[in-house]
CSV table of C-alpha atoms and ligand atoms in Angstrom, one decimal:
chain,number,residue,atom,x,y,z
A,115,UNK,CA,15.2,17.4,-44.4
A,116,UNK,CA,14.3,15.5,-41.2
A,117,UNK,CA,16.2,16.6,-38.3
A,118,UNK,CA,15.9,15.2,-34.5
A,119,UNK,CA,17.5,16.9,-31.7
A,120,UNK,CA,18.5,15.2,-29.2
A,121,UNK,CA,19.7,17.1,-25.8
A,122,UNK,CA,22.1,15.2,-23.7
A,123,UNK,CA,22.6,13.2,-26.2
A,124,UNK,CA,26.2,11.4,-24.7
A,125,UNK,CA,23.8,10.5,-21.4
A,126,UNK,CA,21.9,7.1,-20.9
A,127,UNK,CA,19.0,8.0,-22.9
A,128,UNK,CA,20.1,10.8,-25.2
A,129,UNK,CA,23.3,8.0,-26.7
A,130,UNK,CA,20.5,5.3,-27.4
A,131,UNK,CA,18.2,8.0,-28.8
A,132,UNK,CA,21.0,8.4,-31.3
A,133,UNK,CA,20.9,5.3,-32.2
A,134,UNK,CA,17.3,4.2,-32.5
A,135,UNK,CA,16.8,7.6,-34.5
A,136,UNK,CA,19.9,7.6,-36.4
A,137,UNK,CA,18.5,5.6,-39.2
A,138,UNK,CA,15.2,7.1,-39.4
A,139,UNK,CA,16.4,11.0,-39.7
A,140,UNK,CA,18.1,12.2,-42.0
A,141,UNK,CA,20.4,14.2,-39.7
A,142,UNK,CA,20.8,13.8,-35.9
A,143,UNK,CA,21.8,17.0,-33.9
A,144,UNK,CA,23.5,16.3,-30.5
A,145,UNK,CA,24.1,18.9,-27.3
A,146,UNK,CA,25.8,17.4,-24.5
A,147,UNK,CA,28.8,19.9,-22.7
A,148,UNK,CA,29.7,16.3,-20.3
A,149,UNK,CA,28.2,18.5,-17.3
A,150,UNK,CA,27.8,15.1,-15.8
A,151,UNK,CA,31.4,14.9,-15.2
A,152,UNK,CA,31.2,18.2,-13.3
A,153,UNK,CA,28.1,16.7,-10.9
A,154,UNK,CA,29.4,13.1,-10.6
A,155,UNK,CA,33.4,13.0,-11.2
A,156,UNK,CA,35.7,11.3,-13.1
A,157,UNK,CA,34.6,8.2,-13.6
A,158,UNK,CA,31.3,9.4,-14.6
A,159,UNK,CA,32.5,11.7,-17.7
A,160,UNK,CA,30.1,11.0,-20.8
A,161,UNK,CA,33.2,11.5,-23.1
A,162,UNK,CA,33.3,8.1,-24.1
A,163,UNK,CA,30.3,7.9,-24.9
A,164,UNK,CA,29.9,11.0,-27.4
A,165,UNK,CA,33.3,9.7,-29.2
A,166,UNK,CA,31.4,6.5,-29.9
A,167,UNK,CA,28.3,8.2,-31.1
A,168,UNK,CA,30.7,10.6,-33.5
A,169,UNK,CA,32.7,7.0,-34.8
A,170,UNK,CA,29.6,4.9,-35.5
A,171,UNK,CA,26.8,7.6,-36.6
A,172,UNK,CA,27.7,9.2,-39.8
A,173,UNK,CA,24.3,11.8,-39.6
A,174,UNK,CA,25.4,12.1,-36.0
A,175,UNK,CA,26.7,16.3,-35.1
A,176,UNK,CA,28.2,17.0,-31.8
A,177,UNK,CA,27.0,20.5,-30.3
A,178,UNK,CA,28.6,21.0,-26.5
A,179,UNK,CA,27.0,24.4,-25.5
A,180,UNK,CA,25.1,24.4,-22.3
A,181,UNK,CA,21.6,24.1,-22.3
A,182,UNK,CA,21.7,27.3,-20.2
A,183,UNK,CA,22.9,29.2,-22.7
A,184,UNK,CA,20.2,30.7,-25.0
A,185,UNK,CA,22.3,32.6,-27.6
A,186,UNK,CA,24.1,29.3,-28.1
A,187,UNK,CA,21.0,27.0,-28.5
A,188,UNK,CA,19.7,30.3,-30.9
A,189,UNK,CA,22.0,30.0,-33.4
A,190,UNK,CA,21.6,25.9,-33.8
A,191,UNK,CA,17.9,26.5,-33.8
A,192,UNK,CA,18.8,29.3,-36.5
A,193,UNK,CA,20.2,27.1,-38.9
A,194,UNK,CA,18.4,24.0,-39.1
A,195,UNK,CA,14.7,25.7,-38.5
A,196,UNK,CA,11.8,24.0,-39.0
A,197,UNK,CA,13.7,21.0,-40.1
A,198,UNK,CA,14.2,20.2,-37.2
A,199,UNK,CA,10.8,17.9,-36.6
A,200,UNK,CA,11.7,16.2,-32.5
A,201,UNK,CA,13.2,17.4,-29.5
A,202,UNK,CA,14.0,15.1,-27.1
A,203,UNK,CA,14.7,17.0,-24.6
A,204,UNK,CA,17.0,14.3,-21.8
A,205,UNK,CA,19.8,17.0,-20.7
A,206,UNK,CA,19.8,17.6,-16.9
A,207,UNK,CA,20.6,17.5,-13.5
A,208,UNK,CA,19.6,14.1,-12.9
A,209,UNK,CA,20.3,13.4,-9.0
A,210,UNK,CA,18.2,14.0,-5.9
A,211,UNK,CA,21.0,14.2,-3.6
A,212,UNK,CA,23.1,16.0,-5.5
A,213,UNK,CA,20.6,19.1,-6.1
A,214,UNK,CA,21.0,20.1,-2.3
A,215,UNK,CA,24.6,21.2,-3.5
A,216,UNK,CA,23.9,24.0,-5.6
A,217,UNK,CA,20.5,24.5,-5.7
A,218,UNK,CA,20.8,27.4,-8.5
A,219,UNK,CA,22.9,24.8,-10.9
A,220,UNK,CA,20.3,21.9,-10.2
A,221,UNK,CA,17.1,25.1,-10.9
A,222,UNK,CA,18.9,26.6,-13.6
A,223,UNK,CA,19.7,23.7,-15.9
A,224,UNK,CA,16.9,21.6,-15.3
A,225,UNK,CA,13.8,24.4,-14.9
A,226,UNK,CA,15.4,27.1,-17.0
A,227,UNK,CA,16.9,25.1,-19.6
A,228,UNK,CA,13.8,23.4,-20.6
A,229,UNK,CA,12.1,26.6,-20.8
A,230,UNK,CA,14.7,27.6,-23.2
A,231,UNK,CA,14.1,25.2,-25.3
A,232,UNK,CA,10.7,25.4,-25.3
A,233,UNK,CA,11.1,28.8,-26.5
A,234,UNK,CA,13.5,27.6,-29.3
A,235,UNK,CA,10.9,25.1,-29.9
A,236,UNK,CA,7.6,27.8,-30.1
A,237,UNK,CA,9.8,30.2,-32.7
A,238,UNK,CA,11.6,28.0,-34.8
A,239,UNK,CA,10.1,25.0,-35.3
A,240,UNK,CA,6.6,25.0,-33.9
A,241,UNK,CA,5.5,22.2,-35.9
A,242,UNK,CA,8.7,19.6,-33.9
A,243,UNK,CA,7.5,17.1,-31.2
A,244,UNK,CA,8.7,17.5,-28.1
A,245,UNK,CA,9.6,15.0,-25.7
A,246,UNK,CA,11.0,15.7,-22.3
A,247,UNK,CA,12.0,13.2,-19.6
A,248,UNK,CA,10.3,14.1,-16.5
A,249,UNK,CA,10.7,11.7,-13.2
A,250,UNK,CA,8.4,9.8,-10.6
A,251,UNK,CA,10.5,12.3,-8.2
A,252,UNK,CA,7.6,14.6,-9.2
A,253,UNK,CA,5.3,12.4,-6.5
A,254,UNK,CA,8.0,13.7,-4.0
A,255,UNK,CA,7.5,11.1,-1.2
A,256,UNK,CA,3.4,10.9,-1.8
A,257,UNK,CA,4.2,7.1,-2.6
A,258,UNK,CA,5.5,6.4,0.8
A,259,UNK,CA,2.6,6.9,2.6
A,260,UNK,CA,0.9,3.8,0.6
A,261,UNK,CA,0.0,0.8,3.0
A,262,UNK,CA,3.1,-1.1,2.9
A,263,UNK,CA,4.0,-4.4,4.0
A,264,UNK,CA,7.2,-6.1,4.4
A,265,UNK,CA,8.4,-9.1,3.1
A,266,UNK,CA,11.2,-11.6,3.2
A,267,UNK,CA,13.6,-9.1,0.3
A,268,UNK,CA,11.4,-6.7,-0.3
A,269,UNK,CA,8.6,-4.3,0.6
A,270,UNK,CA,5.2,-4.6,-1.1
A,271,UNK,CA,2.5,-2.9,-1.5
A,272,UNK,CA,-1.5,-4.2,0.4
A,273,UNK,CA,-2.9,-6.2,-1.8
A,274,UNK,CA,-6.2,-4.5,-1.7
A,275,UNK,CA,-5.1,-1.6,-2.9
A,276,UNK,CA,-6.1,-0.7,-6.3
A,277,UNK,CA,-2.3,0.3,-7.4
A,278,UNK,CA,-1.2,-3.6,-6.4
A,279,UNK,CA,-2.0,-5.0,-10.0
A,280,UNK,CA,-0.3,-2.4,-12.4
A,281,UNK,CA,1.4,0.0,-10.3
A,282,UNK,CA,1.3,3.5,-9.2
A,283,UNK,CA,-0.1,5.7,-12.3
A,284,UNK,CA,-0.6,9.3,-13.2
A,285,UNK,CA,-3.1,10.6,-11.0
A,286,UNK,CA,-1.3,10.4,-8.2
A,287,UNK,CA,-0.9,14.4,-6.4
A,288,UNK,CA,2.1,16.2,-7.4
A,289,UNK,CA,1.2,18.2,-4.8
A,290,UNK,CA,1.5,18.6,-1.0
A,291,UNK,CA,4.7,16.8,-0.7
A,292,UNK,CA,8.4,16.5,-0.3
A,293,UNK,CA,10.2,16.5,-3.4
A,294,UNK,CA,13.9,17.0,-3.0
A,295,UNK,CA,15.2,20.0,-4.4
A,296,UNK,CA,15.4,17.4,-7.7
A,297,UNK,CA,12.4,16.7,-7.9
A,298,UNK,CA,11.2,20.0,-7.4
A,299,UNK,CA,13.0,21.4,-10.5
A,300,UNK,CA,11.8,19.0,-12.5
A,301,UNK,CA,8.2,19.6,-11.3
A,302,UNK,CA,8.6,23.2,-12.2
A,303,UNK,CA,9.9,21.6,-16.0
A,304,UNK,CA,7.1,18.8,-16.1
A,305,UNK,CA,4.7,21.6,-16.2
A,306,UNK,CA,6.2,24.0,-18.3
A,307,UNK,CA,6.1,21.5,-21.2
A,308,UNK,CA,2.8,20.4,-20.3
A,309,UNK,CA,1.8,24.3,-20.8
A,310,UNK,CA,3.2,24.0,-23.8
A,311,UNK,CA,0.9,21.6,-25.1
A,312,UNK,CA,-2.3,23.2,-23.3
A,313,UNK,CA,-1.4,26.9,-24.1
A,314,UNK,CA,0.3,26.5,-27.5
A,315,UNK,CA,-1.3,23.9,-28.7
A,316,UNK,CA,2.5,22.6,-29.2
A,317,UNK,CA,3.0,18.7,-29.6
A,318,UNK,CA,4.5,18.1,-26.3
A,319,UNK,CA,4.9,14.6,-24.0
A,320,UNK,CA,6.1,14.2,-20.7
A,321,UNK,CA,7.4,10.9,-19.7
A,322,UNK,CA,8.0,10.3,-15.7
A,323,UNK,CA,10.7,7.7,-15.8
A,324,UNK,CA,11.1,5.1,-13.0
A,325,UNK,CA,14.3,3.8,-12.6
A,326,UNK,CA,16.0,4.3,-16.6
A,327,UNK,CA,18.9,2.0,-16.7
A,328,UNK,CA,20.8,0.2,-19.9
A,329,UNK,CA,24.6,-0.7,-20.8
A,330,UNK,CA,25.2,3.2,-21.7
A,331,UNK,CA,25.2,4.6,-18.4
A,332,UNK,CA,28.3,5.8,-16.6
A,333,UNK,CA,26.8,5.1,-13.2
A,334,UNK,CA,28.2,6.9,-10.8
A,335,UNK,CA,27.3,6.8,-6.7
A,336,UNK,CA,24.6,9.7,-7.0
A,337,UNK,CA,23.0,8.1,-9.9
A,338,UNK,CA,22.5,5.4,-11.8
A,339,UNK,CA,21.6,2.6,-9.5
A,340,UNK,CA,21.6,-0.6,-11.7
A,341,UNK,CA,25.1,0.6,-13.7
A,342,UNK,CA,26.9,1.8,-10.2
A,343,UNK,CA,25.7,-1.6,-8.3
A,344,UNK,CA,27.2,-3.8,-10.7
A,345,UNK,CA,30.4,-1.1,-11.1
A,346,UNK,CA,31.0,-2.2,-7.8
A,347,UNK,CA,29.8,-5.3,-7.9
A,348,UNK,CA,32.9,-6.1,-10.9
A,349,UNK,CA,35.3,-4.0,-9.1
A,350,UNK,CA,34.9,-5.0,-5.6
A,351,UNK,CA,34.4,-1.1,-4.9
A,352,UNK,CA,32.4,-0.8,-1.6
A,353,UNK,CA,29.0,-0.2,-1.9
A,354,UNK,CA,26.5,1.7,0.6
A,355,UNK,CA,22.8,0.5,1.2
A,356,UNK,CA,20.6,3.7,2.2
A,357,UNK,CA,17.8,2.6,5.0
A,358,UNK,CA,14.4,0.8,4.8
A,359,UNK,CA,16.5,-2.5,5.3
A,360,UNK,CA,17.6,-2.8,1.8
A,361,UNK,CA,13.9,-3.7,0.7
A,362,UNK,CA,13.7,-0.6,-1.1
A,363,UNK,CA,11.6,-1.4,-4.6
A,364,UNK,CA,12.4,0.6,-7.8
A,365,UNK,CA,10.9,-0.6,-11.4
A,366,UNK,CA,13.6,-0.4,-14.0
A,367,UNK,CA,13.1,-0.2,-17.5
A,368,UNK,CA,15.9,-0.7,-20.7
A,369,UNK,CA,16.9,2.8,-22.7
A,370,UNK,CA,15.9,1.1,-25.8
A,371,UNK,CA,12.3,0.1,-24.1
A,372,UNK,CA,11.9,4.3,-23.4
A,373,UNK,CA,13.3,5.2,-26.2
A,374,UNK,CA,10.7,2.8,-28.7
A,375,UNK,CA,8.3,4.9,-26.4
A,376,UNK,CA,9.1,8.3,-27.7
A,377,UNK,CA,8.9,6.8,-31.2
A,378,UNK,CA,5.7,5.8,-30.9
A,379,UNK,CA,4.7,9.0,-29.5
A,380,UNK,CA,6.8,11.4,-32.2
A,381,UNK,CA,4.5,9.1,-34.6
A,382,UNK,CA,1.1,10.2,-33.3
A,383,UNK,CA,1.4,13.5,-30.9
A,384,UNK,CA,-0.8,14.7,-28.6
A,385,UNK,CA,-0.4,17.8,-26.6
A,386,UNK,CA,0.7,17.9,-22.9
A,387,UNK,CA,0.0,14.8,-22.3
A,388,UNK,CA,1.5,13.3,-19.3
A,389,UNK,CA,3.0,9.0,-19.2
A,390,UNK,CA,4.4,7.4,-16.4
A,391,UNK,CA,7.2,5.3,-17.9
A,392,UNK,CA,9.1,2.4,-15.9
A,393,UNK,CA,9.5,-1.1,-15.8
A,394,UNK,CA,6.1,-1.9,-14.0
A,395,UNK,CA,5.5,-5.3,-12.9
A,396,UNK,CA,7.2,-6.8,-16.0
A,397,UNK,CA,10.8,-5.6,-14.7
A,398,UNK,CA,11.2,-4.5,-10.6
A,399,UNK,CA,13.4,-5.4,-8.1
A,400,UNK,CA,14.4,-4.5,-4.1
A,401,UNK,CA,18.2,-3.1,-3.3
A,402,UNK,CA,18.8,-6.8,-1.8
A,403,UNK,CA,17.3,-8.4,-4.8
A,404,UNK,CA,19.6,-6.9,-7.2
A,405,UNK,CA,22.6,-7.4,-5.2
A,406,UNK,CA,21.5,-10.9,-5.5
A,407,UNK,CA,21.2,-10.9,-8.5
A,408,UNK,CA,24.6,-8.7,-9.3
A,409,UNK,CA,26.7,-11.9,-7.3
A,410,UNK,CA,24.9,-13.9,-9.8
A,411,UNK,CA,26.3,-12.7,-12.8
A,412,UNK,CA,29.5,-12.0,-11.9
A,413,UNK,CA,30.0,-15.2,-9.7
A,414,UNK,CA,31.1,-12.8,-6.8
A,415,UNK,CA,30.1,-11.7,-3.2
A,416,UNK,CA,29.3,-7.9,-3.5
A,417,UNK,CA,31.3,-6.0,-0.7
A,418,UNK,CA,28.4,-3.5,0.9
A,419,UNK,CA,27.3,-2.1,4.0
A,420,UNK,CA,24.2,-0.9,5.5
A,421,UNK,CA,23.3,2.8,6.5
A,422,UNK,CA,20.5,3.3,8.7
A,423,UNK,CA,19.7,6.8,6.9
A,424,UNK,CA,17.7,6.7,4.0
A,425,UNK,CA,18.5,9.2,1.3
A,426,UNK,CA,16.0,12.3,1.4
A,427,UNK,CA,13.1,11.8,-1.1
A,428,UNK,CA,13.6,8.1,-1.8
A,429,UNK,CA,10.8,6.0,-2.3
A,430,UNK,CA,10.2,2.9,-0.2
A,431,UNK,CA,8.1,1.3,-3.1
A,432,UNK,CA,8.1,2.5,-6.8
A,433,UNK,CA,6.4,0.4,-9.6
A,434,UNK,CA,5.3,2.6,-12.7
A,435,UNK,CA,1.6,1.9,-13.8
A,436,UNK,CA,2.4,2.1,-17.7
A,437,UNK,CA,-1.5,1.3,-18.9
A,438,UNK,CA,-2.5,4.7,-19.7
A,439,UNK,CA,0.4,4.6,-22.6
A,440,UNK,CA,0.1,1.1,-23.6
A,441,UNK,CA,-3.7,1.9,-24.1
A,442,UNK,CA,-2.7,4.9,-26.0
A,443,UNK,CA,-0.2,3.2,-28.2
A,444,UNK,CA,-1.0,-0.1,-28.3
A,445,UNK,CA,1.9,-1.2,-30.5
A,446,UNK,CA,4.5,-0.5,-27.6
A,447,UNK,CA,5.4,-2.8,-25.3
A,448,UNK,CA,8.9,-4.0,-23.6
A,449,UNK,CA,11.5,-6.1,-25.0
A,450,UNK,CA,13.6,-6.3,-22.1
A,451,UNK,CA,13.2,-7.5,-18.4
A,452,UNK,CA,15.6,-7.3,-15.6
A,453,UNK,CA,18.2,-10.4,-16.3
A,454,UNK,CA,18.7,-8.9,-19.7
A,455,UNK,CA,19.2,-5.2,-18.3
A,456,UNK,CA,21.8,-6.6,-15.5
A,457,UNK,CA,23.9,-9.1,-18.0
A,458,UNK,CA,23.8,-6.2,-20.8
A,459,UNK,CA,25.4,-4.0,-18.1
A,460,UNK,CA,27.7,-6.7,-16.7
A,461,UNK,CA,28.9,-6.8,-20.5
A,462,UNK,CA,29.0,-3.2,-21.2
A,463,UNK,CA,31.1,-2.4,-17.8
A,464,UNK,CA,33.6,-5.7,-17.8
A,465,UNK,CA,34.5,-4.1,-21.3
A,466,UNK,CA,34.8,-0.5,-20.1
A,467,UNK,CA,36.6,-1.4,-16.8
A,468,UNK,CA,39.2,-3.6,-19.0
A,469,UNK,CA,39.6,-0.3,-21.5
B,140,NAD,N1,18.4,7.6,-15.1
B,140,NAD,C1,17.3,7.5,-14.4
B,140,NAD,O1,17.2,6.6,-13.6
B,140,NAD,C2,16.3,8.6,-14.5
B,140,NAD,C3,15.1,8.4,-13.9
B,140,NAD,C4,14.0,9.3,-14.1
B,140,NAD,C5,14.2,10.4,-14.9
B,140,NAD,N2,15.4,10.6,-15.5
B,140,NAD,C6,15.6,11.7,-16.4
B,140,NAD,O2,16.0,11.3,-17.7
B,140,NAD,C7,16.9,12.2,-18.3
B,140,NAD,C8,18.1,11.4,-18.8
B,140,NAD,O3,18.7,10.8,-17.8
B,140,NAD,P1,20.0,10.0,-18.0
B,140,NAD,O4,20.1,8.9,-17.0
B,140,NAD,O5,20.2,9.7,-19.5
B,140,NAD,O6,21.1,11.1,-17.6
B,140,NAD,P2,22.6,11.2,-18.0
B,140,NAD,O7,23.3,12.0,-16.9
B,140,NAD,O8,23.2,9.9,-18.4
B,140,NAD,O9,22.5,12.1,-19.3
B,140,NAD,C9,22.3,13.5,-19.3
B,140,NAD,C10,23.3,14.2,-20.2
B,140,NAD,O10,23.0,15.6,-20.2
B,140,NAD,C11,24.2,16.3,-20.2
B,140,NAD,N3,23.9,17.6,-19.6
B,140,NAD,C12,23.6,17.9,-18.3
B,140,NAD,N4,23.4,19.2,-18.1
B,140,NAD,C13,23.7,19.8,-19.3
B,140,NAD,C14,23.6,21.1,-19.8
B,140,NAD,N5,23.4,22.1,-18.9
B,140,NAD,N6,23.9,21.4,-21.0
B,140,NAD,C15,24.2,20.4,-21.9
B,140,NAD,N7,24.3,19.1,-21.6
B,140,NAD,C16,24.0,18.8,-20.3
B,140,NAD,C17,25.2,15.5,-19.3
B,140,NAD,O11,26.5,15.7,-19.6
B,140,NAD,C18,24.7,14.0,-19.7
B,140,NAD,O12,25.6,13.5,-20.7
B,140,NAD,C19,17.1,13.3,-17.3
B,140,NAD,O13,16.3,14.3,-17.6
B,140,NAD,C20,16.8,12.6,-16.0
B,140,NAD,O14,16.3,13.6,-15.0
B,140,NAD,C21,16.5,9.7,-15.4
């Protein structure tokens, strides 16, 4: 039996990692306990979404211990074994700002909760791929010290330099920097599974997502920029613009474009290797851009204001440099650009909001 695991699987990534893998497993286990509700409130429950999976999926099982919880995660790793042939791993504290709030929750679910499964990984199935979402918050704020320039809507990046044509890419320090107490969790993760791969031997990817953004996110104000936007943007909720003028850049990429990533990857493994994964050039836009582009689709002004402080740790220019994987797999590449993302999410919300 074929068996993918998928951790927070009810999230934006885990929920269409069900569905892309549904039909090529034979079984599809889920662990999601909703702890997003408890970082973000209310209105950002994952609930929903795992009701949907359980309705449409009929290989789809619902596990909700916490990823914390190693006697939990050993008994489901106890019964389906070395059946069990990918992990992806997408369960976490996913906010920057929100880390600074309890900086032992933030640690302990994203550092020690990937170790654990790691662990469950190395003794009961040594032979699974594992795939962990990692972030380009591992650069901490390295990026914002690149020659920028300013434009009209947007800030942009010295022509010159060599990251101008692709993007910023792997090599970039993960070192010397200020990460947020995010980023630095998921730094301590990041290289745990890389370890993984280099000590083990164990087939283990890391994939540094940009901005990761699709129709399944309950965006909430901490995170989930694209989905929360246009929340607001339908609702006439007030919205709050964090420094650099609004000409903030961030690449965005589709779930369904990340997750067609990991597939290609679960096909032919390597070991600790590292990918940045975003939207690159193909799919990028500044806070003022999208905003435009949010009154767009909906046909209405957005109701926003401007705060002169930036949020700690964001970057003034982020474009993902996503050669090093499409020379790797040459068979990937995205289906979706940034009109597609926004009306997809326009859809997804107006139906959500009206429920
Ligand atoms: N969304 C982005 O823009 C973005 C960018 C870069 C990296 N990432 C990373 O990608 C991954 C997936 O992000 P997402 O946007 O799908 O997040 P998400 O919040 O939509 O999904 C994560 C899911 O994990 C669950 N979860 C959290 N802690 C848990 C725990 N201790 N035990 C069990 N379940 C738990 C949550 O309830 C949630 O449903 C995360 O690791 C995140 O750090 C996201």
């Amino acid at each position: 039996m074929n068996i993918a695991l998928i951790t927070g699987s009810a999230g934006l990534i885990g929920s269409e990692a069900v569905s892309f893998f549904s039909p090529r497993f034979d079984l599809i286990i889920g662990i999601d306990n909703n702890l997003r509700q408890y970082f973000f409130g209310e209105g950002s429950s994952t609930e929903w979404n795992k009701n949907r999976l359980q309705e449409k999926f009929s290989n789809y099982r619902h596990y909700s211990p916490d990823i914390r919880d190693t006697s939990a995660l050993e008994k489901i790793f106890t019964e389906y074994g070395a059946d069990i042939k990918l992990i992806l791993h997408t369960a976490a504290q996913p906010s920057h700002d929100w880390a600074a709030r309890e900086p032992f929750t933030d640690f302990s679910v994203n550092a020690n909760g990937t170790l654990n499964l790691l662990e469950m990984n190395r003794l009961h199935c040594p032979e699974a791929v594992f795939i962990f979402t990692s972030t380009n918050k591992v650069y901490g704020d390295t990026p914002n010290y690149l020659p920028l320039r300013e434009g009209e809507t947007r800030w942009e990046i010295d022509e010159a330099h060599p990251y101008y044509k692709h993007g910023i890419d792997e090599l970039m320090s993960i070192d010397h920097t200020k990460h947020s107490l995010f980023g630095a969790s998921k730094v301590a993760a990041d290289i745990l599974v890389q370890e993984y791969g280099r000590y083990f031997g164990m087939k283990t990817g890391i994939f540094r997502g940009g901005c990761l953004t699709g129709p399944n996110h309950s965006g909430a104000k901490l995170h989930g920029f694209l989905s929360y936007l246009m929340k607001c943007a339908i609702t006439g909720d007030q919205y709050t613009v964090f420094g650099y003028k609004g000409k903030q850049v961030r690449d965005n990429i589709h779930s369904f474009d990340l997750v067609n990533m990991f597939w290609e990857f679960y096909k032919n493994p390597t070991s600790g290797e590292v990918y940045n994964a975003g939207g690159g050039r193909h799919s990028n836009c500044s806070m003022l851009e999208a905003i435009s582009l949010c009154e767009e689709i909906t046909g209405k002004k957005m109701n926003y204001i401007y705060t002169e402080d930036n949020r700690i740790g964001d970057h003034i220019w982020w474009i993902s440099d996503v050669s090093k994987f499409k020379t790797h797999y040459p068979e990937w590449n995205w289906k979706y650009g940034l009109m597609d993302i926004l009306v997809q999410i326009e859809e997804a919300t107006v139906s959500r909001v009206a429920h």
